[in-house]
Amino acid sequence: MKVNLYYFSGTGNTLFITKKIRDRFIMNDEGHQVTIIPIQNISPSIEVADSSDIVGIIYPTYFFDAPDIVKEFAKNLRVRQDTYLFLYANSGGSLGNALYNMDQILGTDQVKARFEVAFPDNSIVFATKKEKIPTMLTDGEKIVEMHASQIYHQKVTHKSPKNLMLKTVERAVIPFSKMFLGFGNMKLNSELCNGCGLCSQVCTMKNIKMTNSKDGWVPTFEKNCSMCFACLHFCPQEAIRLKSMSNKKENYQYHHPDISVKELIDAQL
């Protein structure tokens, strides 16, 4: 049986979920051919015809919705009518219409199952409190393992309901976050930056270019940010921040503890 798991992950939550699902399929060595595929490495301009028996799309929730890059991928995806196609969204606690909107793109009859789980939020402004993170990670892992078993057995779930209130909020929260909070418009503290280039390596959109200046190598932020915040959370010097963040803010970085920075860098290759 062929299984393709498409995922998008900035700071590791989604990659953790994807690996757990993959591991459930290969655990008993029953001949499953399982491949995990970073969505950002697929051209948004091409149709993806996938003839696999099981196809999963696993992604975080941004602004009560699936990330734009994930929705664009879904528009181009074509699977067999009998494919077990499932969606798996994770959020800091407010899923909004992240499943419903993807259902509409892919077709509610084509999507066979939808799953969700809460993991620590990496959005800085709406960040999960530090004291809650250990419990969220433990509880989240148990839920993912349960869902992985259900996916393995191809459980069919109900269609995702539409959240009318958050549907209205979706339209306003993105421009607000960009304009006033600086989402998608990172600022660099040049006094802290040492030019290591890690931000460029983890960037899911290849949106950060290292340029050589009179002061050495510095990152330059272009205009294709997905707002995954990988650069901000993995910067070893804490030199990258949102427009709304104080330079005095401490202990704000988060990434899933079971996912290494090397795994996320390798996903960009």
CSV table of C-alpha atoms in Angstrom, one decimal:
chain,number,residue,atom,x,y,z
A,1,MET,CA,0.0,0.0,0.0
A,2,LYS,CA,1.3,3.4,-0.9
A,3,VAL,CA,1.0,6.3,1.5
A,4,ASN,CA,1.9,9.9,0.8
A,5,LEU,CA,1.9,12.4,3.7
A,6,TYR,CA,2.2,16.1,2.6
A,7,TYR,CA,3.0,18.5,5.4
A,8,PHE,CA,3.9,22.1,6.2
A,9,SER,CA,5.9,22.9,9.3
A,10,GLY,CA,7.8,25.9,10.6
A,11,THR,CA,8.7,25.1,14.1
A,12,GLY,CA,8.1,21.3,14.2
A,13,ASN,CA,4.6,20.6,15.5
A,14,THR,CA,3.3,19.5,12.2
A,15,LEU,CA,6.5,17.5,11.3
A,16,PHE,CA,6.1,15.7,14.7
A,17,ILE,CA,2.5,14.7,13.8
A,18,THR,CA,3.6,13.6,10.3
A,19,LYS,CA,6.3,11.4,11.7
A,20,LYS,CA,4.0,9.8,14.2
A,21,ILE,CA,1.6,8.9,11.5
A,22,ARG,CA,4.4,7.6,9.3
A,23,ASP,CA,5.7,5.5,12.1
A,24,ARG,CA,2.3,3.9,12.7
A,25,PHE,CA,2.3,2.6,9.2
A,26,ILE,CA,5.8,1.2,9.2
A,27,MET,CA,5.6,-0.1,12.8
A,28,ASN,CA,4.6,-3.6,11.8
A,29,ASP,CA,6.6,-3.8,8.6
A,30,GLU,CA,3.5,-4.8,6.5
A,31,GLY,CA,5.0,-3.5,3.3
A,32,HIS,CA,3.6,0.0,3.4
A,33,GLN,CA,5.5,2.4,1.2
A,34,VAL,CA,5.3,5.7,3.2
A,35,THR,CA,6.7,9.0,2.0
A,36,ILE,CA,6.6,12.3,3.8
A,37,ILE,CA,6.7,15.4,1.5
A,38,PRO,CA,7.2,19.0,2.5
A,39,ILE,CA,4.5,21.1,0.7
A,40,GLN,CA,6.9,24.1,0.3
A,41,ASN,CA,9.0,22.0,-2.1
A,42,ILE,CA,6.2,21.5,-4.5
A,43,SER,CA,5.7,24.2,-7.2
A,44,PRO,CA,2.4,26.0,-6.7
A,45,SER,CA,2.0,26.2,-10.5
A,46,ILE,CA,1.8,22.5,-11.2
A,47,GLU,CA,-1.0,19.9,-10.8
A,48,VAL,CA,-0.1,17.1,-8.4
A,49,ALA,CA,-1.6,13.8,-9.6
A,50,ASP,CA,-1.3,11.4,-6.7
A,51,SER,CA,-2.4,7.8,-7.2
A,52,SER,CA,-1.6,6.7,-3.7
A,53,ASP,CA,-4.0,4.6,-1.6
A,54,ILE,CA,-3.7,6.9,1.3
A,55,VAL,CA,-3.0,10.7,1.1
A,56,GLY,CA,-2.7,13.0,4.1
A,57,ILE,CA,-2.4,16.8,4.3
A,58,ILE,CA,-1.0,17.8,7.6
A,59,TYR,CA,-0.7,21.5,8.5
A,60,PRO,CA,-0.8,24.2,11.2
A,61,THR,CA,-3.6,26.7,11.7
A,62,TYR,CA,-2.8,30.4,10.8
A,63,PHE,CA,-5.4,33.0,11.6
A,64,PHE,CA,-8.2,30.3,12.1
A,65,ASP,CA,-7.4,28.9,8.7
A,66,ALA,CA,-5.0,26.7,6.8
A,67,PRO,CA,-1.9,28.5,5.6
A,68,ASP,CA,-2.1,29.9,2.1
A,69,ILE,CA,0.6,27.6,0.8
A,70,VAL,CA,-1.4,24.6,2.0
A,71,LYS,CA,-4.6,25.8,0.3
A,72,GLU,CA,-2.8,26.5,-2.9
A,73,PHE,CA,-1.4,23.0,-2.8
A,74,ALA,CA,-4.9,21.5,-2.2
A,75,LYS,CA,-6.3,23.3,-5.2
A,76,ASN,CA,-3.7,21.5,-7.4
A,77,LEU,CA,-4.0,18.1,-5.8
A,78,ARG,CA,-5.8,15.3,-7.7
A,79,VAL,CA,-6.3,11.9,-6.1
A,80,ARG,CA,-8.3,8.8,-7.0
A,81,GLN,CA,-11.9,8.7,-6.1
A,82,ASP,CA,-11.3,5.7,-3.8
A,83,THR,CA,-8.2,7.2,-2.1
A,84,TYR,CA,-8.4,7.6,1.6
A,85,LEU,CA,-7.7,11.4,1.7
A,86,PHE,CA,-7.4,12.9,5.2
A,87,LEU,CA,-6.8,16.3,6.7
A,88,TYR,CA,-4.9,16.9,10.0
A,89,ALA,CA,-4.8,20.4,11.4
A,90,ASN,CA,-3.0,21.5,14.6
A,91,SER,CA,-3.5,24.8,16.5
A,92,GLY,CA,-2.7,26.5,19.7
A,93,GLY,CA,-6.4,25.9,20.7
A,94,SER,CA,-8.5,27.9,18.2
A,95,LEU,CA,-8.9,25.8,15.0
A,96,GLY,CA,-11.5,28.1,13.4
A,97,ASN,CA,-12.2,27.0,9.8
A,98,ALA,CA,-8.9,25.3,9.1
A,99,LEU,CA,-10.6,22.0,8.3
A,100,TYR,CA,-13.8,23.4,6.9
A,101,ASN,CA,-12.1,25.6,4.3
A,102,MET,CA,-9.9,22.8,3.1
A,103,ASP,CA,-13.0,20.6,2.8
A,104,GLN,CA,-14.4,23.2,0.5
A,105,ILE,CA,-11.3,23.2,-1.7
A,106,LEU,CA,-10.9,19.5,-2.0
A,107,GLY,CA,-14.6,18.5,-1.9
A,108,THR,CA,-16.4,17.1,1.1
A,109,ASP,CA,-17.0,13.8,-0.7
A,110,GLN,CA,-13.4,13.4,-1.6
A,111,VAL,CA,-12.0,14.0,1.9
A,112,LYS,CA,-12.7,10.9,4.0
A,113,ALA,CA,-11.5,12.1,7.4
A,114,ARG,CA,-10.5,15.1,9.4
A,115,PHE,CA,-8.4,15.3,12.6
A,116,GLU,CA,-7.3,18.0,14.9
A,117,VAL,CA,-5.0,18.4,17.9
A,118,ALA,CA,-3.7,21.3,20.1
A,119,PHE,CA,0.0,21.9,20.4
A,120,PRO,CA,1.8,25.0,21.9
A,121,ASP,CA,1.3,28.1,19.8
A,122,ASN,CA,4.4,29.7,18.2
A,123,SER,CA,2.8,33.0,17.2
A,124,ILE,CA,4.6,35.1,20.0
A,125,VAL,CA,1.7,37.5,20.4
A,126,PHE,CA,-0.8,34.8,21.3
A,127,ALA,CA,1.8,32.4,22.6
A,128,THR,CA,1.0,29.5,24.9
A,129,LYS,CA,2.1,30.1,28.5
A,130,LYS,CA,5.4,28.4,29.3
A,131,GLU,CA,3.9,26.5,32.2
A,132,LYS,CA,1.3,24.9,30.0
A,133,ILE,CA,3.7,23.6,27.3
A,134,PRO,CA,4.8,20.3,28.9
A,135,THR,CA,1.2,19.2,29.5
A,136,MET,CA,0.1,20.3,26.0
A,137,LEU,CA,3.0,18.3,24.5
A,138,THR,CA,2.2,15.2,26.5
A,139,ASP,CA,-1.6,15.3,25.9
A,140,GLY,CA,-1.0,16.2,22.2
A,141,GLU,CA,1.2,13.2,21.6
A,142,LYS,CA,-1.4,10.8,23.1
A,143,ILE,CA,-4.1,12.3,20.8
A,144,VAL,CA,-1.8,12.1,17.7
A,145,GLU,CA,-1.0,8.4,18.5
A,146,MET,CA,-4.7,7.7,18.8
A,147,HIS,CA,-5.4,9.4,15.5
A,148,ALA,CA,-2.5,7.7,13.8
A,149,SER,CA,-4.1,4.4,14.6
A,150,GLN,CA,-7.4,5.6,13.3
A,151,ILE,CA,-5.8,6.8,10.1
A,152,TYR,CA,-4.0,3.4,9.7
A,153,HIS,CA,-7.4,1.7,9.9
A,154,GLN,CA,-8.9,4.3,7.5
A,155,LYS,CA,-11.5,5.7,9.8
A,156,VAL,CA,-14.1,7.9,8.2
A,157,THR,CA,-15.2,11.0,10.1
A,158,HIS,CA,-18.0,13.6,9.9
A,159,LYS,CA,-17.7,16.6,7.7
A,160,SER,CA,-16.2,19.7,9.3
A,161,PRO,CA,-18.8,22.3,10.5
A,162,LYS,CA,-18.4,26.0,9.4
A,163,ASN,CA,-17.7,28.4,12.2
A,164,LEU,CA,-19.6,31.5,11.0
A,165,MET,CA,-18.3,33.8,13.7
A,166,LEU,CA,-14.7,33.0,13.0
A,167,LYS,CA,-15.3,33.1,9.2
A,168,THR,CA,-15.9,36.9,9.6
A,169,VAL,CA,-12.9,37.3,11.9
A,170,GLU,CA,-10.6,35.5,9.4
A,171,ARG,CA,-11.0,38.3,6.9
A,172,ALA,CA,-9.9,41.0,9.4
A,173,VAL,CA,-7.3,39.3,11.5
A,174,ILE,CA,-4.7,38.9,8.7
A,175,PRO,CA,-4.4,42.6,7.6
A,176,PHE,CA,-4.5,43.6,11.3
A,177,SER,CA,-1.7,41.2,12.2
A,178,LYS,CA,0.4,42.4,9.3
A,179,MET,CA,-0.2,46.1,9.8
A,180,PHE,CA,0.0,46.4,13.6
A,181,LEU,CA,1.8,43.3,14.8
A,182,GLY,CA,4.3,43.0,12.1
A,183,PHE,CA,3.5,39.4,11.0
A,184,GLY,CA,5.3,38.7,7.8
A,185,ASN,CA,7.5,41.8,8.2
A,186,MET,CA,10.4,40.7,10.5
A,187,LYS,CA,12.8,43.2,11.9
A,188,LEU,CA,16.5,42.5,12.5
A,189,ASN,CA,18.6,43.7,15.4
A,190,SER,CA,21.9,44.1,13.6
A,191,GLU,CA,23.8,44.5,16.9
A,192,LEU,CA,22.8,40.9,17.9
A,193,CYS,CA,23.0,39.2,14.4
A,194,ASN,CA,26.2,37.4,13.8
A,195,GLY,CA,25.5,36.5,10.2
A,196,CYS,CA,25.3,32.7,10.9
A,197,GLY,CA,22.6,32.2,8.2
A,198,LEU,CA,20.5,29.8,10.2
A,199,CYS,CA,17.4,31.9,9.5
A,200,SER,CA,17.9,31.5,5.8
A,201,GLN,CA,18.3,27.8,6.1
A,202,VAL,CA,15.1,27.1,8.1
A,203,CYS,CA,12.9,29.5,6.1
A,204,THR,CA,10.1,27.5,4.6
A,205,MET,CA,9.7,29.9,1.6
A,206,LYS,CA,13.3,30.6,0.9
A,207,ASN,CA,12.4,34.2,1.7
A,208,ILE,CA,15.6,35.1,3.5
A,209,LYS,CA,18.7,35.8,1.5
A,210,MET,CA,22.2,36.3,3.0
A,211,THR,CA,23.9,39.3,1.6
A,212,ASN,CA,27.5,40.5,2.1
A,213,SER,CA,27.7,44.0,3.5
A,214,LYS,CA,30.5,46.1,4.9
A,215,ASP,CA,29.7,44.6,8.3
A,216,GLY,CA,29.7,41.0,7.1
A,217,TRP,CA,26.9,38.6,6.1
A,218,VAL,CA,23.4,39.8,7.0
A,219,PRO,CA,19.9,38.4,6.3
A,220,THR,CA,17.7,40.2,3.9
A,221,PHE,CA,13.9,39.6,4.1
A,222,GLU,CA,12.0,39.5,0.9
A,223,LYS,CA,8.2,39.6,0.4
A,224,ASN,CA,7.2,35.9,0.3
A,225,CYS,CA,6.9,35.2,4.0
A,226,SER,CA,4.5,32.4,5.1
A,227,MET,CA,4.5,33.7,8.7
A,228,CYS,CA,5.7,30.3,10.0
A,229,PHE,CA,8.1,32.1,12.3
A,230,ALA,CA,10.9,29.5,11.9
A,231,CYS,CA,13.5,32.3,11.5
A,232,LEU,CA,12.4,34.0,14.7
A,233,HIS,CA,12.3,30.9,16.9
A,234,PHE,CA,15.5,29.3,15.7
A,235,CYS,CA,17.7,32.4,15.7
A,236,PRO,CA,20.5,31.6,18.2
A,237,GLN,CA,21.1,35.3,18.8
A,238,GLU,CA,17.4,36.2,19.2
A,239,ALA,CA,18.1,38.9,16.6
A,240,ILE,CA,14.9,38.5,14.6
A,241,ARG,CA,11.6,39.8,16.0
A,242,LEU,CA,8.1,41.0,15.0
A,243,LYS,CA,7.5,44.7,14.6
A,244,SER,CA,5.4,44.7,17.8
A,245,MET,CA,8.0,42.9,20.0
A,246,SER,CA,10.1,44.7,22.5
A,247,ASN,CA,13.9,43.9,22.2
A,248,LYS,CA,13.7,43.2,26.0
A,249,LYS,CA,11.3,40.3,25.6
A,250,GLU,CA,12.9,37.1,26.7
A,251,ASN,CA,12.2,33.3,26.7
A,252,TYR,CA,9.8,33.6,23.8
A,253,GLN,CA,11.2,31.1,21.4
A,254,TYR,CA,9.5,27.7,20.8
A,255,HIS,CA,10.0,24.7,18.7
A,256,HIS,CA,8.8,21.1,19.2
A,257,PRO,CA,11.4,19.5,21.5
A,258,ASP,CA,11.4,16.2,19.5
A,259,ILE,CA,12.1,17.9,16.2
A,260,SER,CA,15.7,19.0,15.5
A,261,VAL,CA,16.6,22.1,13.6
A,262,LYS,CA,18.5,19.8,11.2
A,263,GLU,CA,15.3,18.1,10.3
A,264,LEU,CA,13.6,21.3,9.4
A,265,ILE,CA,16.7,22.5,7.4
A,266,ASP,CA,16.7,19.2,5.5
A,267,ALA,CA,13.1,19.7,4.6
A,268,GLN,CA,13.9,22.9,2.6
A,269,LEU,CA,16.4,21.0,0.3
